Short mmCIF file of C-alpha atoms and ligand atoms in Angstrom, two decimals:
data_model
loop_
_atom_site.label_atom_id
_atom_site.label_comp_id
_atom_site.label_asym_id
_atom_site.label_seq_id
_atom_site.Cartn_x
_atom_site.Cartn_y
_atom_site.Cartn_z
CA MET A 52 -13.68 -13.19 -4.00
CA THR A 53 -14.61 -10.27 -6.21
CA MET A 54 -11.85 -7.74 -6.75
CA THR A 55 -14.15 -5.26 -8.52
CA PRO A 56 -14.29 -2.18 -6.30
CA LEU A 57 -17.63 -1.36 -4.73
CA VAL A 58 -18.32 2.22 -5.73
CA PRO A 59 -20.77 4.75 -4.23
CA GLY A 60 -24.31 3.44 -4.53
CA ALA A 61 -23.28 0.03 -3.16
CA THR A 62 -24.68 -1.18 0.16
CA ILE A 63 -22.46 -1.95 3.15
CA GLY A 64 -23.68 -4.33 5.88
CA VAL A 65 -22.41 -3.74 9.40
CA LEU A 66 -22.56 -6.38 12.14
CA GLY A 67 -23.07 -4.52 15.42
CA GLY A 68 -24.53 -1.07 15.86
CA GLY A 69 -22.20 0.78 18.26
CA GLN A 70 -20.28 4.02 17.83
CA LEU A 71 -17.71 2.55 15.44
CA GLY A 72 -20.49 1.49 13.08
CA ARG A 73 -22.12 4.88 13.53
CA MET A 74 -19.04 6.85 12.49
CA LEU A 75 -18.48 4.44 9.59
CA ALA A 76 -22.11 4.93 8.51
CA VAL A 77 -21.90 8.74 8.68
CA THR A 78 -18.83 8.65 6.44
CA ALA A 79 -20.29 6.04 4.08
CA ARG A 80 -23.48 8.01 3.56
CA GLN A 81 -21.51 11.20 3.01
CA MET A 82 -19.77 9.34 0.18
CA GLY A 83 -23.01 8.03 -1.31
CA TYR A 84 -23.02 4.45 0.01
CA ARG A 85 -26.00 2.80 1.66
CA ILE A 86 -25.70 1.20 5.09
CA VAL A 87 -27.71 -1.60 6.71
CA VAL A 88 -26.88 -2.67 10.27
CA LEU A 89 -27.59 -5.80 12.34
CA ASP A 90 -28.12 -5.08 16.04
CA PRO A 91 -30.46 -6.19 18.84
CA SER A 92 -31.75 -2.61 19.09
CA ALA A 93 -33.52 -0.72 16.29
CA ARG A 94 -32.40 2.50 18.02
CA CYS A 95 -28.70 1.64 18.36
CA PRO A 96 -26.10 4.35 17.55
CA THR A 97 -25.51 3.01 14.02
CA ALA A 98 -29.17 2.44 13.12
CA GLN A 99 -29.89 6.12 13.85
CA VAL A 100 -27.78 7.10 10.82
CA SER A 101 -28.35 4.06 8.56
CA ASP A 102 -30.60 3.27 5.61
CA GLY A 103 -31.86 0.08 7.19
CA VAL A 104 -31.64 -2.06 10.31
CA VAL A 105 -32.11 -5.79 10.83
CA VAL A 106 -33.05 -6.34 14.46
CA GLY A 107 -31.38 -9.44 15.86
CA ALA A 108 -28.62 -10.72 18.11
CA LEU A 109 -25.10 -10.88 16.67
CA ASP A 110 -25.17 -14.68 17.00
CA ASP A 111 -28.54 -15.03 15.26
CA LEU A 112 -27.66 -16.75 11.98
CA ASP A 113 -31.08 -16.20 10.38
CA ALA A 114 -30.96 -12.47 11.08
CA ALA A 115 -27.36 -12.25 9.81
CA ARG A 116 -28.35 -14.11 6.60
CA HIS A 117 -31.26 -11.72 6.15
CA LEU A 118 -28.76 -8.82 6.31
CA ALA A 119 -26.28 -10.55 3.97
CA LYS A 120 -28.91 -10.85 1.24
CA GLN A 121 -29.44 -7.06 1.19
CA VAL A 122 -25.82 -5.92 0.99
CA ASP A 123 -22.73 -6.02 -1.28
CA VAL A 124 -20.14 -6.50 1.48
CA ILE A 125 -20.22 -7.10 5.23
CA THR A 126 -17.96 -5.54 7.85
CA LEU A 127 -17.89 -5.40 11.63
CA ASP A 128 -18.40 -2.93 14.45
CA THR A 129 -17.15 -5.50 16.97
CA GLU A 130 -14.85 -8.53 16.92
CA HIS A 131 -17.30 -10.50 19.05
CA VAL A 132 -19.46 -11.83 16.21
CA PRO A 133 -18.94 -15.61 16.25
CA ALA A 134 -16.50 -16.69 13.50
CA THR A 135 -18.85 -19.57 12.66
CA ILE A 136 -21.53 -17.03 11.67
CA LEU A 137 -19.02 -15.09 9.57
CA ALA A 138 -18.00 -18.29 7.78
CA GLU A 139 -21.68 -18.90 6.88
CA LEU A 140 -22.08 -15.33 5.64
CA GLU A 141 -18.98 -15.65 3.46
CA THR A 142 -20.90 -18.14 1.32
CA ILE A 143 -23.38 -15.34 0.52
CA VAL A 144 -21.34 -12.13 0.28
CA PRO A 145 -17.73 -10.98 0.94
CA VAL A 146 -17.00 -10.45 4.65
CA ARG A 147 -14.08 -8.10 5.39
CA PRO A 148 -12.18 -8.75 7.56
CA GLY A 149 -12.93 -12.45 7.03
CA ALA A 150 -13.93 -15.27 9.38
CA SER A 151 -10.35 -16.59 9.62
CA VAL A 152 -9.08 -13.24 10.96
CA LEU A 153 -11.80 -13.11 13.58
CA ARG A 154 -11.25 -16.74 14.58
CA THR A 155 -7.66 -15.83 15.49
CA ILE A 156 -8.49 -12.58 17.28
CA GLN A 157 -11.66 -13.20 19.25
CA ASP A 158 -10.19 -15.78 21.62
CA ARG A 159 -7.33 -14.24 23.64
CA LEU A 160 -5.59 -17.59 23.89
CA VAL A 161 -5.62 -18.15 20.12
CA GLN A 162 -4.49 -14.53 19.61
CA LYS A 163 -1.53 -15.04 21.98
CA GLU A 164 -0.57 -18.33 20.32
CA PHE A 165 -0.68 -16.56 16.96
CA LEU A 166 1.59 -13.75 18.23
CA ASP A 167 4.05 -16.29 19.63
CA ARG A 168 3.99 -18.23 16.36
CA ILE A 169 4.88 -15.20 14.25
CA GLY A 170 7.55 -14.13 16.76
CA MET A 171 5.92 -10.97 18.12
CA PRO A 172 7.02 -9.92 21.62
CA GLN A 173 4.33 -9.97 24.32
CA ALA A 174 4.01 -10.20 28.10
CA ALA A 175 4.51 -13.66 29.61
CA TRP A 176 1.18 -15.51 29.58
CA ALA A 177 -0.36 -18.88 30.38
CA PRO A 178 -3.79 -20.49 29.92
CA VAL A 179 -6.08 -20.81 32.96
CA GLY A 180 -8.90 -23.29 32.53
CA ASP A 181 -9.51 -24.06 36.17
CA ALA A 182 -8.05 -23.73 39.68
CA THR A 183 -5.50 -26.51 39.10
CA GLU A 184 -4.07 -24.73 36.07
CA LEU A 185 -4.00 -21.45 37.98
CA GLU A 186 -1.06 -22.37 40.18
CA ALA A 187 1.12 -23.37 37.23
CA ALA A 188 0.07 -20.24 35.34
CA LEU A 189 1.02 -17.95 38.24
CA ALA A 190 4.33 -19.80 38.61
CA LYS A 191 5.03 -18.92 34.98
CA VAL A 192 3.87 -15.27 34.82
CA GLY A 193 4.65 -14.31 38.42
CA ARG A 194 2.69 -12.03 40.76
CA PRO A 195 1.06 -9.60 40.51
CA ALA A 196 -0.75 -11.05 37.51
CA ILE A 197 -3.84 -10.17 35.50
CA LEU A 198 -6.46 -12.77 34.61
CA LYS A 199 -8.43 -11.98 31.46
CA VAL A 200 -11.37 -13.97 30.11
CA ARG A 201 -10.60 -15.50 26.73
CA ARG A 202 -13.74 -14.27 25.03
CA ALA A 203 -15.80 -11.09 24.90
CA GLY A 204 -13.89 -8.98 27.44
CA TYR A 205 -13.42 -5.27 26.72
CA ASP A 206 -12.61 -2.05 28.59
CA GLY A 207 -11.31 -4.06 31.54
CA LYS A 208 -14.51 -6.11 31.78
CA GLY A 209 -13.71 -9.76 32.46
CA GLN A 210 -10.36 -8.91 34.06
CA VAL A 211 -9.11 -9.38 37.61
CA ARG A 212 -5.74 -8.61 39.11
CA ILE A 213 -4.02 -11.05 41.45
CA GLU A 214 -1.81 -9.26 43.96
CA PRO A 215 1.17 -11.09 45.50
CA ASP A 216 -0.70 -11.85 48.75
CA ALA A 217 -4.20 -12.33 47.27
CA ASP A 218 -6.33 -15.49 47.43
CA ALA A 219 -5.81 -16.47 43.77
CA PRO A 220 -8.61 -19.09 43.47
CA ALA A 221 -11.08 -16.55 44.92
CA GLN A 222 -10.03 -14.03 42.28
CA LEU A 223 -10.40 -16.66 39.55
CA ALA A 224 -13.91 -17.44 40.84
CA ARG A 225 -14.88 -13.82 40.07
CA LEU A 226 -14.63 -14.77 36.38
CA ARG A 227 -17.52 -17.22 36.96
CA GLY A 228 -15.94 -20.27 35.39
CA GLU A 229 -15.00 -18.55 32.13
CA LEU A 230 -11.84 -19.81 30.44
CA ALA A 231 -9.08 -17.26 30.95
CA VAL A 232 -5.43 -16.43 30.39
CA ALA A 233 -3.01 -15.14 33.02
CA GLU A 234 -0.66 -12.31 32.06
CA GLU A 235 2.37 -10.87 33.73
CA VAL A 236 1.76 -7.26 34.87
CA VAL A 237 3.91 -5.13 32.60
CA ASN A 238 5.72 -2.16 34.09
CA PHE A 239 5.37 -0.02 30.99
CA THR A 240 6.46 3.60 30.56
CA ARG A 241 3.62 4.27 28.15
CA GLU A 242 0.98 2.68 25.96
CA ILE A 243 0.82 3.33 22.23
CA SER A 244 -1.27 2.07 19.35
CA VAL A 245 -0.41 1.67 15.72
CA ILE A 246 -3.45 2.04 13.51
CA LEU A 247 -3.10 0.95 9.93
CA ALA A 248 -5.27 -0.07 7.05
CA ARG A 249 -4.62 -2.99 4.74
CA GLY A 250 -6.38 -2.93 1.39
CA LEU A 251 -7.81 -5.80 -0.61
CA GLY A 252 -4.64 -6.01 -2.70
CA GLY A 253 -2.41 -6.08 0.40
CA GLU A 254 -1.32 -2.41 0.32
CA ILE A 255 -0.84 -0.77 3.72
CA GLN A 256 -1.18 2.79 5.03
CA ILE A 257 -0.22 3.69 8.60
CA TYR A 258 -1.55 6.54 10.74
CA PRO A 259 0.62 8.67 13.03
CA ILE A 260 1.20 6.65 16.21
CA ALA A 261 -1.18 7.34 19.09
CA GLU A 262 -0.13 7.58 22.74
CA ASN A 263 -2.86 6.40 25.10
CA ALA A 264 -3.69 6.91 28.77
CA HIS A 265 -6.25 4.69 30.50
CA ARG A 266 -8.38 5.28 33.59
CA ARG A 267 -10.04 2.35 35.34
CA HIS A 268 -9.02 0.18 32.33
CA ILE A 269 -10.94 2.42 29.93
CA LEU A 270 -9.16 4.59 27.36
CA HIS A 271 -9.14 8.14 28.73
CA THR A 272 -7.00 10.20 26.34
CA THR A 273 -5.14 9.73 23.08
CA ARG A 274 -2.50 12.13 21.85
CA ALA A 275 -1.19 12.03 18.29
CA PRO A 276 1.33 12.05 16.88
CA ALA A 277 3.20 10.43 19.78
CA ALA A 278 6.68 11.90 20.25
CA MET A 279 8.99 9.07 19.23
CA ALA A 280 12.45 8.51 17.75
CA ASP A 281 12.39 7.48 14.09
CA ALA A 282 13.98 4.08 14.77
CA GLN A 283 11.38 3.29 17.45
CA ARG A 284 8.55 4.33 15.14
CA THR A 285 9.95 2.04 12.47
CA ARG A 286 10.02 -0.85 14.96
CA ALA A 287 6.43 -0.22 16.01
CA HIS A 288 5.32 -0.05 12.37
CA ALA A 289 7.10 -3.31 11.59
CA VAL A 290 5.25 -5.14 14.38
CA ALA A 291 1.84 -3.89 13.25
CA VAL A 292 2.51 -4.61 9.57
CA ALA A 293 3.73 -8.14 10.38
CA VAL A 294 0.52 -8.80 12.35
CA ALA A 295 -1.77 -7.48 9.58
CA GLU A 296 0.05 -9.44 6.88
CA ALA A 297 0.18 -12.70 8.82
CA LEU A 298 -3.56 -12.44 9.46
CA GLY A 299 -4.39 -11.52 5.85
CA HIS A 300 -6.41 -8.69 7.33
CA VAL A 301 -8.53 -6.36 5.19
CA GLY A 302 -9.63 -3.06 6.73
CA VAL A 303 -8.41 -0.89 9.57
CA MET A 304 -6.60 -2.59 12.43
CA ALA A 305 -5.17 -1.33 15.72
CA VAL A 306 -2.25 -2.97 17.47
CA GLU A 307 -1.96 -1.81 21.08
CA MET A 308 1.54 -1.98 22.53
CA PHE A 309 3.31 -1.41 25.85
CA GLU A 310 6.56 0.52 25.61
CA LEU A 311 9.13 -0.38 28.27
CA ALA A 312 11.88 1.79 29.76
CA ASP A 313 14.51 0.05 27.61
CA GLY A 314 12.47 0.77 24.48
CA GLN A 315 11.11 -2.77 24.09
CA LEU A 316 7.63 -2.97 22.57
CA LEU A 317 5.21 -5.69 23.73
CA VAL A 318 1.96 -6.33 21.88
CA ASN A 319 -0.98 -6.00 24.29
CA GLU A 320 -3.85 -6.73 21.95
CA ILE A 321 -5.02 -6.60 18.37
CA ALA A 322 -8.30 -4.99 17.32
CA PRO A 323 -9.28 -6.01 13.75
CA ARG A 324 -11.38 -2.88 13.21
CA THR A 325 -11.46 0.87 13.69
CA HIS A 326 -10.34 1.76 17.20
CA ASN A 327 -11.11 4.26 19.95
CA SER A 328 -7.49 5.48 19.83
CA GLY A 329 -8.03 6.30 16.13
CA HIS A 330 -10.97 8.64 16.70
CA TYR A 331 -8.56 11.56 16.48
CA THR A 332 -8.12 10.78 12.75
CA TYR A 333 -11.68 12.02 12.18
CA GLY A 334 -10.86 15.71 11.92
CA ALA A 335 -7.07 15.54 12.27
CA CYS A 336 -6.10 13.39 9.27
CA ALA A 337 -6.66 13.75 5.53
CA THR A 338 -8.59 10.47 5.58
CA SER A 339 -10.33 9.36 8.80
CA GLN A 340 -9.99 5.76 9.99
CA PHE A 341 -13.67 5.29 9.11
CA GLU A 342 -13.27 6.38 5.49
CA GLN A 343 -10.08 4.31 5.32
CA HIS A 344 -11.90 1.21 6.57
CA LEU A 345 -14.69 1.79 4.08
CA ARG A 346 -12.15 2.16 1.26
CA ALA A 347 -10.39 -1.07 2.26
CA VAL A 348 -13.55 -3.19 2.53
CA CYS A 349 -14.86 -1.77 -0.77
CA GLY A 350 -11.61 -2.64 -2.55
CA LEU A 351 -10.87 1.03 -3.31
CA PRO A 352 -7.43 2.66 -3.21
CA LEU A 353 -6.55 3.64 0.37
CA GLY A 354 -6.62 7.33 1.29
CA ASP A 355 -3.91 9.57 2.70
CA PRO A 356 -3.48 8.94 6.46
CA ARG A 357 -1.37 12.07 6.99
CA ALA A 358 -2.18 14.23 10.02
CA LEU A 359 -3.04 17.82 9.11
CA THR A 360 -2.70 18.89 12.75
CA GLY A 361 -1.78 17.44 16.14
CA ALA A 362 -4.74 16.12 18.11
CA VAL A 363 -5.91 15.00 21.53
CA MET A 364 -8.98 12.83 22.01
CA VAL A 365 -10.71 12.49 25.37
CA ASN A 366 -13.51 9.99 25.98
CA LEU A 367 -16.83 11.02 27.51
CA ILE A 368 -17.91 8.28 29.91
CA GLY A 369 -21.43 7.74 31.28
CA ASP A 370 -20.41 8.93 34.76
CA LEU A 371 -20.45 12.50 33.40
CA TRP A 372 -24.25 12.22 33.00
CA ALA A 373 -24.87 11.42 36.69
CA ALA A 374 -26.61 14.78 37.25
CA GLY A 375 -28.17 15.11 33.80
CA PRO A 376 -26.71 16.07 30.42
CA PRO A 377 -23.27 17.71 30.77
CA ALA A 378 -22.92 21.45 30.09
CA TRP A 379 -21.76 21.17 26.47
CA HIS A 380 -21.34 24.91 26.03
CA HIS A 381 -17.94 24.57 27.76
CA VAL A 382 -16.82 22.34 24.90
CA LEU A 383 -18.60 24.16 22.10
CA ALA A 384 -17.09 27.50 23.13
CA ARG A 385 -13.60 26.24 22.23
CA PRO A 386 -12.71 26.72 18.56
CA GLU A 387 -10.33 23.74 18.50
CA ALA A 388 -12.84 21.31 20.00
CA ARG A 389 -14.99 18.82 18.07
CA LEU A 390 -17.80 17.14 20.02
CA HIS A 391 -18.97 13.64 19.08
CA LEU A 392 -21.94 12.04 20.85
CA TYR A 393 -23.06 8.54 19.99
CA GLY A 394 -26.83 8.79 20.53
CA LYS A 395 -26.88 6.26 23.39
CA ASP A 396 -29.91 6.72 25.62
CA ALA A 397 -28.61 5.01 28.80
CA PRO A 398 -25.51 6.78 30.19
CA ALA A 399 -24.37 3.99 32.54
CA PRO A 400 -21.15 4.48 34.54
CA GLY A 401 -18.15 3.29 32.51
CA ARG A 402 -20.09 3.39 29.23
CA LYS A 403 -18.54 5.26 26.32
CA MET A 404 -21.08 7.96 25.37
CA GLY A 405 -18.98 10.20 23.13
CA HIS A 406 -15.64 11.93 22.83
CA ILE A 407 -14.02 15.27 22.19
CA VAL A 408 -11.18 15.85 19.73
CA LEU A 409 -8.97 18.92 20.26
CA LEU A 410 -7.23 19.99 17.07
CA ASP A 411 -3.99 21.79 17.94
CA ASP A 412 -0.33 21.09 17.17
CA ASP A 413 0.46 21.78 20.82
CA THR A 414 -0.76 18.43 22.21
CA GLU A 415 0.66 19.19 25.67
CA ARG A 416 -1.67 22.19 25.90
CA SER A 417 -4.57 20.11 24.55
CA LEU A 418 -4.06 17.41 27.18
CA ALA A 419 -4.38 20.11 29.86
CA THR A 420 -7.46 21.52 28.10
CA ALA A 421 -8.98 18.02 27.97
CA GLU A 422 -8.54 17.57 31.74
CA GLY A 423 -10.02 21.01 32.32
CA LEU A 424 -13.07 20.16 30.20
CA ILE A 425 -13.61 16.80 31.94
CA SER A 426 -13.40 18.55 35.27
CA VAL A 427 -16.00 21.24 34.41
CA LEU A 428 -18.28 18.56 32.87
CA THR A 429 -18.03 16.31 35.95
CA PRO A 430 -21.12 16.62 38.16
CA ARG A 431 -20.46 18.06 41.65
CA SER A 432 -22.01 16.19 44.53
P1 AMP B 133 -6.96 -4.64 27.70
O1 AMP B 133 -8.46 -4.68 27.74
O2 AMP B 133 -6.33 -5.98 27.74
O3 AMP B 133 -6.42 -3.78 26.59
O4 AMP B 133 -6.54 -3.88 29.04
C1 AMP B 133 -6.93 -2.57 29.30
C2 AMP B 133 -5.81 -1.82 29.97
O5 AMP B 133 -5.40 -2.48 31.17
C3 AMP B 133 -4.53 -1.74 29.15
O6 AMP B 133 -4.58 -0.76 28.17
C4 AMP B 133 -3.52 -1.46 30.24
O7 AMP B 133 -3.59 -0.12 30.68
C5 AMP B 133 -4.01 -2.36 31.35
N1 AMP B 133 -3.36 -3.68 31.20
C6 AMP B 133 -3.84 -4.74 30.49
N2 AMP B 133 -2.99 -5.78 30.53
C7 AMP B 133 -1.92 -5.39 31.24
C8 AMP B 133 -0.68 -6.03 31.63
N3 AMP B 133 -0.39 -7.28 31.29
N4 AMP B 133 0.17 -5.30 32.38
C9 AMP B 133 -0.11 -4.02 32.74
N5 AMP B 133 -1.25 -3.39 32.43
C10 AMP B 133 -2.15 -4.04 31.68
#
């Protein structure tokens, strides 16, 4: 593996052309790098701001090889690129994070085994291959429980809840035969995420901790920095650092955690990439998570993750487009608001279309402002 830093002028390959790739590409081009993206759509959010696009599925080895030959390093917009493809690409060009990291993360069962192995606390869980395993799994995790597909679930997709009196096999059938894991339902007081970056030489920088609220399993708001006692922050940092080091991760990583009433922290899931709950860093921090990821994968020194202001991020979901484009002037009239739209042309319900970041040290006020904005942007029927 080359340790020579890739300096501006180098070309970064991105697998997957969503909003994470788009914000990475905007930052990379600002800094004088070139970007080429692999995506099934030539008009995807990342391609719109890239130097080149290779049109192909993320599991199309020939297309991925074609990309690899044009770039100096490869990184990812999504963890759902098959690890086997990444292993092939590693024979052509550095892939950061590498195939071994993705192999551990992209299957929920393997991720949970990994967390158990390194002694990280998590909700009780059990594998569910079929209806016979289901009974034993529910006996272990209790009811209510959540079933999650092992692969390719996100934003609550591929998840079903099993209530105490529900017909469990019928709920399992809704996952259409996919291998799954059962999880205990955690009675958390709040959800937080620790976003850090690990550089090529193993150095780590950690962002102010984000406090997250979800709606219908989709991230709704993030507030940062989360109010938290120093000792608790130190514990949360230690968990995230242990995960990144055990994986040998390179790049930005988010570790989502549940905080319980007694202060216990349980790892919910690991995202080996930039994360929705880190969007606030773009505007609020000295170095955004996108620049930080770029620095890590290029082997450059990491930037300063310090927050220059408090921030609240609120996601803009496709439902807001039900009656046409939302009335953006409400957002643009506010001096503390930054509007990000991802250039997606099909605003389906539940689809992440953009977000707003409110830059203000008074995050309580910004959370109220965010709700007010969502309410004026919501179409009236
Ligand atoms: P996930 O896609 O696994 O991150 O789940 C999305 C959201 O669903 C989480 O951020 C939580 O709000 C909720 N959730 C997931 N798993 C659990 C659990 N075991 N107990 C309680 N809530 C959960």
